[in-house]
PDB file of C-alpha atoms in Angstrom:
ATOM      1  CA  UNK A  16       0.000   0.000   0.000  1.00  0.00           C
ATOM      2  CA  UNK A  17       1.279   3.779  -0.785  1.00  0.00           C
ATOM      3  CA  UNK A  18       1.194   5.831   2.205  1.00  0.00           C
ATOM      4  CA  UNK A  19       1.696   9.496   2.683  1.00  0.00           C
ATOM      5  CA  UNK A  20       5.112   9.851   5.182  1.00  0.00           C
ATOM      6  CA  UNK A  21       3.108  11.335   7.338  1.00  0.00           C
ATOM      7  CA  UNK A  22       2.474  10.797  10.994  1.00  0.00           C
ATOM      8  CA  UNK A  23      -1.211  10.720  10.324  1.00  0.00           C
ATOM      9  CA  UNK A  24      -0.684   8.093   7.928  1.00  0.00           C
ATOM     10  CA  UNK A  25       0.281   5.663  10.507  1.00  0.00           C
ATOM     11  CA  UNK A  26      -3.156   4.132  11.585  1.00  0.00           C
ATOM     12  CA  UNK A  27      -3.599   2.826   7.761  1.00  0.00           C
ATOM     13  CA  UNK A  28      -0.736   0.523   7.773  1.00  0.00           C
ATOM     14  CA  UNK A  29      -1.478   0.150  11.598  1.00  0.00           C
ATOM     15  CA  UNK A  30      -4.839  -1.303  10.471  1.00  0.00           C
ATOM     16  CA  UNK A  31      -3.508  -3.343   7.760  1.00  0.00           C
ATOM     17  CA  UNK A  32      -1.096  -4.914   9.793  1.00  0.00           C
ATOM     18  CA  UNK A  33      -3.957  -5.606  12.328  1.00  0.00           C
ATOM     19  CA  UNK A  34      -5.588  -6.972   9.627  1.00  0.00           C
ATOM     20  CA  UNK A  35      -2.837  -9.250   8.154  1.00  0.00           C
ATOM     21  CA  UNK A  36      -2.371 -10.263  12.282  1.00  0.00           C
ATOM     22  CA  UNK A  37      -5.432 -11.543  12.637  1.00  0.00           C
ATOM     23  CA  UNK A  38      -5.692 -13.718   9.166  1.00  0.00           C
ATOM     24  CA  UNK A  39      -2.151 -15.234  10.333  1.00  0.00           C
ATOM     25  CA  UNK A  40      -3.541 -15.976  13.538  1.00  0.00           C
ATOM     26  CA  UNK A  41      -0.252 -14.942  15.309  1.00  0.00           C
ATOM     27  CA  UNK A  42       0.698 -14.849  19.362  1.00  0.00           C
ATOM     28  CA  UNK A  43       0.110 -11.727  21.584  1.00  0.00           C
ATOM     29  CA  UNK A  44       3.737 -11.306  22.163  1.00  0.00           C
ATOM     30  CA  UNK A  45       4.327 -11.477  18.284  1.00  0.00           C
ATOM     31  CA  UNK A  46       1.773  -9.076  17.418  1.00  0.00           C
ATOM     32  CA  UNK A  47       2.864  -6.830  20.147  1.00  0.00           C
ATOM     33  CA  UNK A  48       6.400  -7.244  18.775  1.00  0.00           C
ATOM     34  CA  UNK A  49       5.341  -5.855  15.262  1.00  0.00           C
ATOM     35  CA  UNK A  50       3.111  -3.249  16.259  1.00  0.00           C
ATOM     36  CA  UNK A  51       6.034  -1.962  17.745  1.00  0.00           C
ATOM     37  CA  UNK A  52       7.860  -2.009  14.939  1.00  0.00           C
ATOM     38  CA  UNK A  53       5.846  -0.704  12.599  1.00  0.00           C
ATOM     39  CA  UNK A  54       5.240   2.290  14.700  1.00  0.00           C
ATOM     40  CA  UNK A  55       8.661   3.069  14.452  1.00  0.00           C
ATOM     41  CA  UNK A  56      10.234   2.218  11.062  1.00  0.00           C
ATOM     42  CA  UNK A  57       7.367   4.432   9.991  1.00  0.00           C
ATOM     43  CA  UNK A  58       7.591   7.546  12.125  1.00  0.00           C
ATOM     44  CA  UNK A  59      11.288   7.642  11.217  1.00  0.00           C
ATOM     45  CA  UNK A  60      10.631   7.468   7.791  1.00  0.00           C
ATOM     46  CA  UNK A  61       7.774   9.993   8.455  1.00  0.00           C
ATOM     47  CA  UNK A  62      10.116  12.126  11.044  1.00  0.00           C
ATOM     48  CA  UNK A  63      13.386  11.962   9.006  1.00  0.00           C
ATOM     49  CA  UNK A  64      13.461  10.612   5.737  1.00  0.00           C
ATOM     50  CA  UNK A  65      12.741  13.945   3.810  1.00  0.00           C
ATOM     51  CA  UNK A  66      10.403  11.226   1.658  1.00  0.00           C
ATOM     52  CA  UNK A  67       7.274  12.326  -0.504  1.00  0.00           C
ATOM     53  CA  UNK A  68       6.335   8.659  -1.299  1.00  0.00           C
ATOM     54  CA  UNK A  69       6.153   5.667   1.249  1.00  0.00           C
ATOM     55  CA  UNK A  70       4.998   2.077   0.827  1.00  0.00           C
ATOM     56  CA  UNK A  71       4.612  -0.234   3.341  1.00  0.00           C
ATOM     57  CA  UNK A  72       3.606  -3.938   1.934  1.00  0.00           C
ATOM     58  CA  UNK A  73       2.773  -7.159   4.722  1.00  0.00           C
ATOM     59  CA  UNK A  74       3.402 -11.114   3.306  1.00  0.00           C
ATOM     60  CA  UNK A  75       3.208 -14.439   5.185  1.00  0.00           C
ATOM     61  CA  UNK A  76       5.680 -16.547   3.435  1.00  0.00           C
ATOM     62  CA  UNK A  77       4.915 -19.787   5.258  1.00  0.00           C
ATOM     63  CA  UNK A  78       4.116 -18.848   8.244  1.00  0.00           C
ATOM     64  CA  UNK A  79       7.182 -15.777   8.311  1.00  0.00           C
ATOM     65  CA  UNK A  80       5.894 -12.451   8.557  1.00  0.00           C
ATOM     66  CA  UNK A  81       7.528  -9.937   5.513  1.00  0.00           C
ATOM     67  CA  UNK A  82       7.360  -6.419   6.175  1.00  0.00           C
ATOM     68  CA  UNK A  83       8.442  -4.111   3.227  1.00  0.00           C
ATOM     69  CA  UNK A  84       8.782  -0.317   4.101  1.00  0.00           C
ATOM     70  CA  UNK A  85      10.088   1.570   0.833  1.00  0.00           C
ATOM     71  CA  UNK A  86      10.558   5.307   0.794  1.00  0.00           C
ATOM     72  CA  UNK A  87      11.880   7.642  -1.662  1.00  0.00           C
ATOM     73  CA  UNK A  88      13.683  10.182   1.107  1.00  0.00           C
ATOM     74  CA  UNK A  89      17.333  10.379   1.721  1.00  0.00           C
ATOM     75  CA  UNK A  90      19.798   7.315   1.384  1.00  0.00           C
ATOM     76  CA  UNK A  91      19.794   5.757   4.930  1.00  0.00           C
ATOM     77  CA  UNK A  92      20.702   2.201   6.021  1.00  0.00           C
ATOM     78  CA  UNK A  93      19.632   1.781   8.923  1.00  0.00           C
ATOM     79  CA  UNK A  94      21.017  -1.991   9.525  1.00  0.00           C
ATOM     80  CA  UNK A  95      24.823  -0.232   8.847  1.00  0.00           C
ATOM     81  CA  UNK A  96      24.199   1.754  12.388  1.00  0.00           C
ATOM     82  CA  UNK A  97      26.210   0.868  15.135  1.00  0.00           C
ATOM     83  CA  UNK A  98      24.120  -0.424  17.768  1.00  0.00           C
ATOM     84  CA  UNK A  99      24.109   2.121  21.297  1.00  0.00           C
ATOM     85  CA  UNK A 100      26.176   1.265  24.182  1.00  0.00           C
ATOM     86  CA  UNK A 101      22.998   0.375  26.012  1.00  0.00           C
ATOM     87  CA  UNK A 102      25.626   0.039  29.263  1.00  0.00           C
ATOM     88  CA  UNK A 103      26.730   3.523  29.330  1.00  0.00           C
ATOM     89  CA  UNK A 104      24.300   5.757  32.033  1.00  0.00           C
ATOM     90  CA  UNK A 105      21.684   7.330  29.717  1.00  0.00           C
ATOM     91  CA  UNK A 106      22.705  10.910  30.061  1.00  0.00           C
ATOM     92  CA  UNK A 107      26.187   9.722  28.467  1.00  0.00           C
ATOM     93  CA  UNK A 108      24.219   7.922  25.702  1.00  0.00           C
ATOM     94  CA  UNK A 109      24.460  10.025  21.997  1.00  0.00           C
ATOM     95  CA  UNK A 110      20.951  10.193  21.240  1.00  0.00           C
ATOM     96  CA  UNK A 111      19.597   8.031  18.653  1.00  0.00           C
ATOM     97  CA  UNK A 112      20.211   4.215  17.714  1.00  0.00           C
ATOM     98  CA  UNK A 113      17.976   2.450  20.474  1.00  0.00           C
ATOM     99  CA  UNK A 114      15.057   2.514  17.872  1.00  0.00           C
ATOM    100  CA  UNK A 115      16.935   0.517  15.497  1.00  0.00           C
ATOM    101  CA  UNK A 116      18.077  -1.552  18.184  1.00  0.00           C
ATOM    102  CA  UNK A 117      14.754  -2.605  18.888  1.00  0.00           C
ATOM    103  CA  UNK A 118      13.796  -2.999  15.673  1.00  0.00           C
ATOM    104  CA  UNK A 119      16.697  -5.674  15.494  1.00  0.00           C
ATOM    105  CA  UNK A 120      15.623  -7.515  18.211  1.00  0.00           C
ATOM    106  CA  UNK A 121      12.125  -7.567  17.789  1.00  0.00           C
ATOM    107  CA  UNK A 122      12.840  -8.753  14.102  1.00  0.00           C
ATOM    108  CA  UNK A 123      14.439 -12.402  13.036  1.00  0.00           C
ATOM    109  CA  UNK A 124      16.207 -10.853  10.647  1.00  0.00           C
ATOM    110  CA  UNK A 125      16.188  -7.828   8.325  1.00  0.00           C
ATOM    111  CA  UNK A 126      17.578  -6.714   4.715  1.00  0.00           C
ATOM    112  CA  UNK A 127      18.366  -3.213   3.232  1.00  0.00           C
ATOM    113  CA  UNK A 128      19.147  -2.225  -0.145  1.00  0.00           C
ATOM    114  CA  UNK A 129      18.750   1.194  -2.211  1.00  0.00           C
ATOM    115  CA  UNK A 130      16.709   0.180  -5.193  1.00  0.00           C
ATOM    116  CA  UNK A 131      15.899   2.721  -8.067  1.00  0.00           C
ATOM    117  CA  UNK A 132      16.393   5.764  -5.750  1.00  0.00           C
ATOM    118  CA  UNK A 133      14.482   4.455  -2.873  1.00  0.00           C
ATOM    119  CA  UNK A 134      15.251   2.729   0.538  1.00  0.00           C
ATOM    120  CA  UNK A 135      13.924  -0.922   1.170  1.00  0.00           C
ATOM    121  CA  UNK A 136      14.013  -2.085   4.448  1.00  0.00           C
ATOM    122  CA  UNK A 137      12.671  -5.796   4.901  1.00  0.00           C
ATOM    123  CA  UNK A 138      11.466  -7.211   8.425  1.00  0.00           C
ATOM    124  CA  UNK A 139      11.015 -11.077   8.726  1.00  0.00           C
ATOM    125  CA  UNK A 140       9.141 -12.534  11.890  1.00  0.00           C
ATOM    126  CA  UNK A 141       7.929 -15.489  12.584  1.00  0.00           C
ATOM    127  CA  UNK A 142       4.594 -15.748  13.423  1.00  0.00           C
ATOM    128  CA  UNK A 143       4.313 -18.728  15.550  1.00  0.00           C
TER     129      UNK A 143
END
């Protein structure tokens, strides 16, 4: 689906991934899991990409969740961030980092490429 980057475009792929939940049939602490994520690969892309086009597209692939996000904004890989020093006290933290860092971890695994002038960042999860 095309979305507008756009904070207010956030409940549309929050209700097709609510949607695409429910078909798979998937645990609470999955769906919780990519909720999560899904709010925030798109508010950064909405926040900080610069984009004026978004997609976000769902897939089971047996029984793996796919998440596609695809924006047009400014090159960024966000799987080529070095992950925070989560032991440091917060206050001596740079800011930044610990949203990717969940992502990660809430994620099996994830892919980015720059395709045709836009960023693709893929999610896998499994389901079960």
């Amino acid at each position: 689906m095309k979305l507008a980057p756009k904070a207010e475009s956030l409940s549309q792929a929050m209700e097709a991934l609510t949607a695409f939940l429910d078909e798979a049939g998937c645990s609470p602490r999955v769906r919780m899991a990519l909720e999560t994520v899904v709010e925030e690969v798109f508010m950064n892309i909405a926040s900080y990409s610069g984009a004026s086009e978004a997609a976000f597209t769902l897939q089971n692939a047996d029984g793996e969740a796919v998440l596609r996000f695809e924006d047009n904004g400014v090159p960024f890989d966000p799987l080529a961030m070095p992950a925070p020093d989560t032991t440091l006290p917060a206050e001596q933290r740079e800011i930044g980092g610990l949203g990717i860092l969940m992502t990660r971890r809430m994620t099996d695994r994830q892919t980015y490429a720059r395709a045709d002038g836009r960023n693709v960042l893929t999610l896998y999860k499994r389901l079960a």
